[in-house]
Amino acid sequence: MAADIYKALADATRRAILDELQDRDGQSLFELCTRLTMRHGLGSTRQAVSQHLEVLEDAGLVTVRREGRYKFHHLDTGPLRQIATRWPVPDEGVSP
């Protein structure tokens, strides 16, 4: 599971998608594509963004809610918290 998270975070477009969902959660594919183009200058196709979203879903970083024929994407930071607890910061004053 952790390998999926690192793979998902390794791509700049996927990080931009997460940034957009952090800024405004619950976006459709169309909304995400528009915001990626306007705010990040990314001209990715809807199919490419959809594939990036699939990688983010597989890593557990994005969840999907369906309403009729629309899918709304939501950020889930739970997997990131797991990474942060894997390597805790030592107490100050303690030498390695």
N, CA, C and O atoms as a DFTB+ gen file, in Angstrom:
384 C
 N C O
     1  1       0.823      -1.197       0.000
     2  2       0.000       0.000       0.000
     3  2       0.863       1.256       0.000
     4  3       0.575       2.194      -0.742
     5  1       1.909       1.294       0.811
     6  2       2.769       2.478       0.855
     7  2       3.409       2.728      -0.496
     8  3       3.579       3.882      -0.891
     9  1       3.770       1.664      -1.220
    10  2       4.373       1.836      -2.547
    11  2       3.404       2.541      -3.484
    12  3       3.826       3.360      -4.300
    13  1       2.107       2.238      -3.382
    14  2       1.101       2.911      -4.208
    15  2       1.030       4.402      -3.888
    16  3       0.843       5.224      -4.784
    17  1       1.178       4.741      -2.635
    18  2       1.128       6.147      -2.223
    19  2       2.321       6.900      -2.796
    20  3       2.171       7.997      -3.334
    21  1       3.515       6.302      -2.678
    22  2       4.714       6.960      -3.201
    23  2       4.623       7.116      -4.719
    24  3       5.000       8.152      -5.267
    25  1       4.123       6.087      -5.389
    26  2       3.961       6.158      -6.846
    27  2       2.993       7.283      -7.204
    28  3       3.243       8.050      -8.134
    29  1       1.905       7.377      -6.476
    30  2       0.898       8.405      -6.752
    31  2       1.471       9.800      -6.548
    32  3       1.191      10.705      -7.334
    33  1       2.265       9.981      -5.508
    34  2       2.821      11.296      -5.191
    35  2       4.010      11.673      -6.067
    36  3       4.415      12.836      -6.091
    37  1       4.570      10.712      -6.780
    38  2       5.764      10.967      -7.592
    39  2       5.472      11.811      -8.832
    40  3       6.390      12.385      -9.417
    41  1       4.223      11.892      -9.232
    42  2       3.870      12.604     -10.467
    43  2       3.349      14.008     -10.166
    44  3       2.486      14.185      -9.306
    45  1       3.875      14.995     -10.872
    46  2       3.499      16.396     -10.632
    47  2       2.026      16.661     -10.929
    48  3       1.389      17.445     -10.226
    49  1       1.480      16.026     -11.949
    50  2       0.064      16.233     -12.271
    51  2      -0.821      15.691     -11.160
    52  3      -1.814      16.318     -10.791
    53  1      -0.466      14.527     -10.626
    54  2      -1.260      13.962      -9.528
    55  2      -1.163      14.835      -8.285
    56  3      -2.147      14.988      -7.561
    57  1       0.007      15.410      -8.027
    58  2       0.128      16.326      -6.882
    59  2      -0.733      17.569      -7.106
    60  3      -1.328      18.086      -6.161
    61  1      -0.803      18.051      -8.347
    62  2      -1.659      19.211      -8.658
    63  2      -3.129      18.853      -8.455
    64  3      -3.902      19.683      -7.975
    65  1      -3.521      17.647      -8.807
    66  2      -4.900      17.198      -8.597
    67  2      -5.207      17.200      -7.096
    68  3      -6.264      17.669      -6.675
    69  1      -4.286      16.677      -6.301
    70  2      -4.487      16.673      -4.843
    71  2      -4.567      18.091      -4.302
    72  3      -5.379      18.377      -3.421
    73  1      -3.725      18.987      -4.825
    74  2      -3.792      20.390      -4.418
    75  2      -5.163      20.979      -4.717
    76  3      -5.724      21.703      -3.894
    77  1      -5.698      20.674      -5.883
    78  2      -7.013      21.197      -6.263
    79  2      -8.114      20.632      -5.369
    80  3      -9.040      21.349      -4.994
    81  1      -8.015      19.360      -5.032
    82  2      -9.023      18.768      -4.147
    83  2      -8.881      19.296      -2.724
    84  3      -9.867      19.381      -1.992
    85  1      -7.665      19.649      -2.331
    86  2      -7.476      20.273      -1.019
    87  2      -8.134      21.649      -1.005
    88  3      -8.764      22.044      -0.024
    89  1      -7.976      22.364      -2.105
    90  2      -8.542      23.706      -2.219
    91  2     -10.063      23.678      -2.324
    92  3     -10.748      24.514      -1.735
    93  1     -10.587      22.715      -3.076
    94  2     -12.036      22.614      -3.289
    95  2     -12.394      21.138      -3.459
    96  3     -12.269      20.585      -4.551
    97  1     -12.829      20.520      -2.397
    98  2     -13.136      19.089      -2.385
    99  2     -14.437      18.800      -3.124
   100  3     -15.319      19.657      -3.195
   101  1     -14.556      17.595      -3.674
   102  2     -15.796      17.161      -4.294
   103  2     -15.975      17.650      -5.722
   104  3     -17.072      18.064      -6.096
   105  1     -14.928      17.613      -6.520
   106  2     -14.997      18.096      -7.897
   107  2     -15.252      16.960      -8.881
   108  3     -14.867      15.813      -8.655
   109  1     -15.908      17.314      -9.974
   110  2     -16.104      16.373     -11.069
   111  2     -14.855      16.362     -11.940
   112  3     -13.983      17.216     -11.785
   113  1     -14.763      15.413     -12.845
   114  2     -13.645      15.337     -13.770
   115  2     -13.548      16.614     -14.597
   116  3     -12.454      17.146     -14.789
   117  1     -14.680      17.108     -15.085
   118  2     -14.692      18.342     -15.874
   119  2     -14.138      19.519     -15.073
   120  3     -13.319      20.288     -15.576
   121  1     -14.585      19.653     -13.837
   122  2     -14.096      20.746     -12.986
   123  2     -12.594      20.642     -12.755
   124  3     -11.877      21.639     -12.839
   125  1     -12.120      19.436     -12.466
   126  2     -10.693      19.251     -12.234
   127  2      -9.876      19.603     -13.472
   128  3      -8.848      20.272     -13.371
   129  1     -10.328      19.157     -14.626
   130  2      -9.611      19.461     -15.872
   131  2      -9.538      20.966     -16.103
   132  3      -8.495      21.489     -16.494
   133  1     -10.636      21.652     -15.864
   134  2     -10.685      23.099     -16.052
   135  2      -9.724      23.793     -15.098
   136  3      -8.965      24.673     -15.506
   137  1      -9.755      23.402     -13.835
   138  2      -8.891      24.044     -12.836
   139  2      -7.412      23.732     -13.087
   140  3      -6.557      24.590     -12.871
   141  1      -7.107      22.524     -13.537
   142  2      -5.719      22.174     -13.835
   143  2      -5.184      23.019     -14.988
   144  3      -4.021      23.424     -14.984
   145  1      -6.036      23.279     -15.965
   146  2      -5.634      24.100     -17.104
   147  2      -5.475      25.556     -16.689
   148  3      -4.463      26.186     -16.995
   149  1      -6.465      26.085     -15.997
   150  2      -6.466      27.506     -15.663
   151  2      -5.457      27.863     -14.575
   152  3      -4.796      28.897     -14.671
   153  1      -5.326      27.043     -13.556
   154  2      -4.495      27.400     -12.405
   155  2      -3.070      26.860     -12.487
   156  3      -2.160      27.419     -11.875
   157  1      -2.868      25.772     -13.245
   158  2      -1.553      25.136     -13.286
   159  2      -0.955      25.092     -14.690
   160  3       0.190      24.678     -14.867
   161  1      -1.726      25.517     -15.682
   162  2      -1.242      25.492     -17.057
   163  2      -1.063      24.093     -17.611
   164  3      -0.317      23.896     -18.570
   165  1      -1.742      23.116     -17.015
   166  2      -1.643      21.731     -17.480
   167  2      -2.724      21.467     -18.524
   168  3      -3.911      21.638     -18.244
   169  1      -2.331      21.063     -19.693
   170  2      -3.284      20.801     -20.768
   171  2      -3.585      19.329     -20.930
   172  3      -3.688      18.841     -22.056
   173  1      -3.726      18.620     -19.842
   174  2      -4.002      17.182     -19.902
   175  2      -5.408      16.925     -20.414
   176  3      -6.331      17.691     -20.134
   177  1      -5.565      15.847     -21.164
   178  2      -6.882      15.456     -21.644
   179  2      -7.707      14.909     -20.487
   180  3      -7.165      14.553     -19.440
   181  1      -9.017      14.847     -20.681
   182  2      -9.870      14.266     -19.629
   183  2      -9.495      12.816     -19.384
   184  3      -9.536      12.346     -18.247
   185  1      -9.130      12.103     -20.442
   186  2      -8.735      10.707     -20.283
   187  2      -7.470      10.600     -19.435
   188  3      -7.371       9.718     -18.582
   189  1      -6.504      11.487     -19.662
   190  2      -5.267      11.463     -18.874
   191  2      -5.551      11.787     -17.418
   192  3      -5.019      11.124     -16.528
   193  1      -6.379      12.795     -17.155
   194  2      -6.720      13.160     -15.776
   195  2      -7.480      12.011     -15.116
   196  3      -7.269      11.721     -13.938
   197  1      -8.350      11.368     -15.862
   198  2      -9.094      10.216     -15.342
   199  2      -8.140       9.095     -14.940
   200  3      -8.344       8.445     -13.915
   201  1      -7.109       8.867     -15.735
   202  2      -6.117       7.835     -15.394
   203  2      -5.334       8.231     -14.144
   204  3      -5.043       7.382     -13.302
   205  1      -4.996       9.499     -14.018
   206  2      -4.314       9.970     -12.806
   207  2      -5.209       9.783     -11.584
   208  3      -4.741       9.370     -10.523
   209  1      -6.484      10.086     -11.734
   210  2      -7.426       9.904     -10.625
   211  2      -7.524       8.434     -10.217
   212  3      -7.672       8.121      -9.036
   213  1      -7.443       7.548     -11.185
   214  2      -7.496       6.116     -10.888
   215  2      -6.286       5.699     -10.040
   216  3      -6.428       4.919      -9.098
   217  1      -5.104       6.217     -10.372
   218  2      -3.900       5.924      -9.582
   219  2      -4.076       6.460      -8.159
   220  3      -3.724       5.786      -7.191
   221  1      -4.619       7.669      -8.036
   222  2      -4.844       8.263      -6.718
   223  2      -5.881       7.469      -5.921
   224  3      -5.747       7.312      -4.707
   225  1      -6.909       6.970      -6.601
   226  2      -7.909       6.118      -5.939
   227  2      -7.265       4.827      -5.441
   228  3      -7.482       4.411      -4.304
   229  1      -6.468       4.199      -6.309
   230  2      -5.807       2.938      -5.940
   231  2      -4.913       3.119      -4.720
   232  3      -4.749       2.193      -3.925
   233  1      -4.332       4.314      -4.569
   234  2      -3.467       4.604      -3.424
   235  2      -4.271       5.002      -2.195
   236  3      -3.709       5.155      -1.111
   237  1      -5.583       5.173      -2.352
   238  2      -6.429       5.555      -1.226
   239  2      -6.439       7.043      -0.938
   240  3      -6.974       7.472       0.084
   241  1      -5.849       7.844      -1.833
   242  2      -5.772       9.286      -1.609
   243  2      -7.001      10.036      -2.113
   244  3      -7.230      11.185      -1.735
   245  1      -7.776       9.395      -2.953
   246  2      -9.002       9.990      -3.499
   247  2     -10.122       8.977      -3.375
   248  3      -9.946       7.796      -3.676
   249  1     -11.274       9.448      -2.928
   250  2     -12.480       8.626      -2.917
   251  2     -13.467       9.236      -3.897
   252  3     -13.377      10.416      -4.238
   253  1     -14.415       8.412      -4.349
   254  2     -15.373       8.859      -5.356
   255  2     -16.787       8.688      -4.822
   256  3     -17.128       7.677      -4.208
   257  1     -17.595       9.705      -5.076
   258  2     -19.018       9.658      -4.737
   259  2     -19.783       9.846      -6.041
   260  3     -19.533      10.789      -6.793
   261  1     -20.708       8.946      -6.295
   262  2     -21.512       9.035      -7.526
   263  2     -22.855       9.688      -7.233
   264  3     -23.508       9.409      -6.228
   265  1     -23.239      10.564      -8.148
   266  2     -24.573      11.167      -8.122
   267  2     -25.090      11.115      -9.547
   268  3     -24.666      11.894     -10.401
   269  1     -26.012      10.190      -9.800
   270  2     -26.501      10.019     -11.163
   271  2     -25.365       9.585     -12.064
   272  3     -24.681       8.598     -11.791
   273  1     -25.169      10.325     -13.137
   274  2     -24.089       9.965     -14.064
   275  2     -22.782      10.697     -13.763
   276  3     -21.814      10.572     -14.513
   277  1     -22.749      11.455     -12.673
   278  2     -21.554      12.220     -12.316
   279  2     -20.792      11.552     -11.180
   280  3     -21.376      10.919     -10.300
   281  1     -19.476      11.710     -11.223
   282  2     -18.597      11.240     -10.156
   283  2     -17.932      12.465      -9.544
   284  3     -17.428      13.333     -10.257
   285  1     -17.937      12.525      -8.233
   286  2     -17.295      13.619      -7.515
   287  2     -16.135      13.054      -6.714
   288  3     -16.275      12.054      -6.011
   289  1     -14.994      13.706      -6.832
   290  2     -13.750      13.213      -6.243
   291  2     -13.434      13.979      -4.964
   292  3     -13.546      15.203      -4.895
   293  1     -13.035      13.210      -3.958
   294  2     -12.754      13.773      -2.637
   295  2     -11.374      13.342      -2.167
   296  3     -10.965      12.200      -2.373
   297  1     -10.665      14.264      -1.536
   298  2      -9.345      13.997      -0.984
   299  2      -9.469      13.213       0.317
   300  3     -10.302      13.530       1.165
   301  1      -8.636      12.190       0.466
   302  2      -8.554      11.424       1.711
   303  2      -7.091      11.458       2.160
   304  3      -6.236      10.838       1.529
   305  1      -6.805      12.167       3.231
   306  2      -5.424      12.317       3.703
   307  2      -4.999      11.213       4.667
   308  3      -3.875      11.232       5.168
   309  1      -5.872      10.265       4.929
   310  2      -5.548       9.166       5.841
   311  2      -4.252       8.441       5.488
   312  3      -3.413       8.236       6.365
   313  1      -4.067       8.048       4.225
   314  2      -2.814       7.364       3.871
   315  2      -1.564       8.221       4.116
   316  3      -0.498       7.687       4.422
   317  1      -1.690       9.528       3.983
   318  2      -0.543      10.410       4.237
   319  2      -0.197      10.425       5.717
   320  3       0.977      10.496       6.081
   321  1      -1.206      10.358       6.570
   322  2      -0.955      10.308       8.016
   323  2      -0.209       9.029       8.379
   324  3       0.638       9.037       9.272
   325  1      -0.519       7.932       7.696
   326  2       0.172       6.674       7.957
   327  2       1.660       6.798       7.651
   328  3       2.494       6.250       8.372
   329  1       1.993       7.520       6.581
   330  2       3.404       7.727       6.235
   331  2       4.081       8.565       7.311
   332  3       5.198       8.264       7.732
   333  1       3.399       9.617       7.751
   334  2       3.988      10.512       8.756
   335  2       4.271       9.781      10.066
   336  3       5.240      10.102      10.754
   337  1       3.449       8.818      10.414
   338  2       3.670       8.090      11.665
   339  2       4.696       6.969      11.498
   340  3       5.182       6.420      12.487
   341  1       5.022       6.631      10.261
   342  2       6.004       5.568      10.024
   343  2       7.401       6.010      10.449
   344  3       8.167       5.214      10.991
   345  1       7.733       7.278      10.205
   346  2       9.039       7.806      10.564
   347  2       8.857       9.022      11.459
   348  3       8.997      10.154      10.995
   349  1       8.551       8.811      12.716
   350  2       8.325       9.947      13.601
   351  2       9.606      10.754      13.797
   352  3      10.713      10.218      13.742
   353  1       9.433      12.025      14.022
   354  2      10.553      12.923      14.286
   355  2      11.027      12.665      15.720
   356  3      10.224      12.651      16.652
   357  1      12.335      12.463      15.887
   358  2      12.819      12.234      17.258
   359  2      12.678      13.490      18.094
   360  3      12.604      14.598      17.563
   361  1      12.640      13.310      19.403
   362  2      12.563      14.444      20.321
   363  2      13.800      15.310      20.129
   364  3      14.888      14.811      19.840
   365  1      13.613      16.615      20.293
   366  2      14.744      17.535      20.177
   367  2      15.754      17.229      21.259
   368  3      15.399      16.850      22.375
   369  1      17.008      17.396      20.917
   370  2      18.066      17.172      21.886
   371  2      18.568      15.733      21.898
   372  3      19.562      15.425      22.556
   373  1      17.885      14.852      21.173
   374  2      18.315      13.451      21.102
   375  2      19.167      13.289      19.858
   376  3      18.716      13.588      18.752
   377  1      20.375      12.826      20.025
   378  2      21.263      12.594      18.894
   379  2      20.957      11.256      18.264
   380  3      20.622      10.301      18.964
   381  1      21.067      11.173      16.946
   382  2      20.826       9.882      16.263
   383  2      21.896       8.870      16.566
   384  3      21.839       7.744      16.072
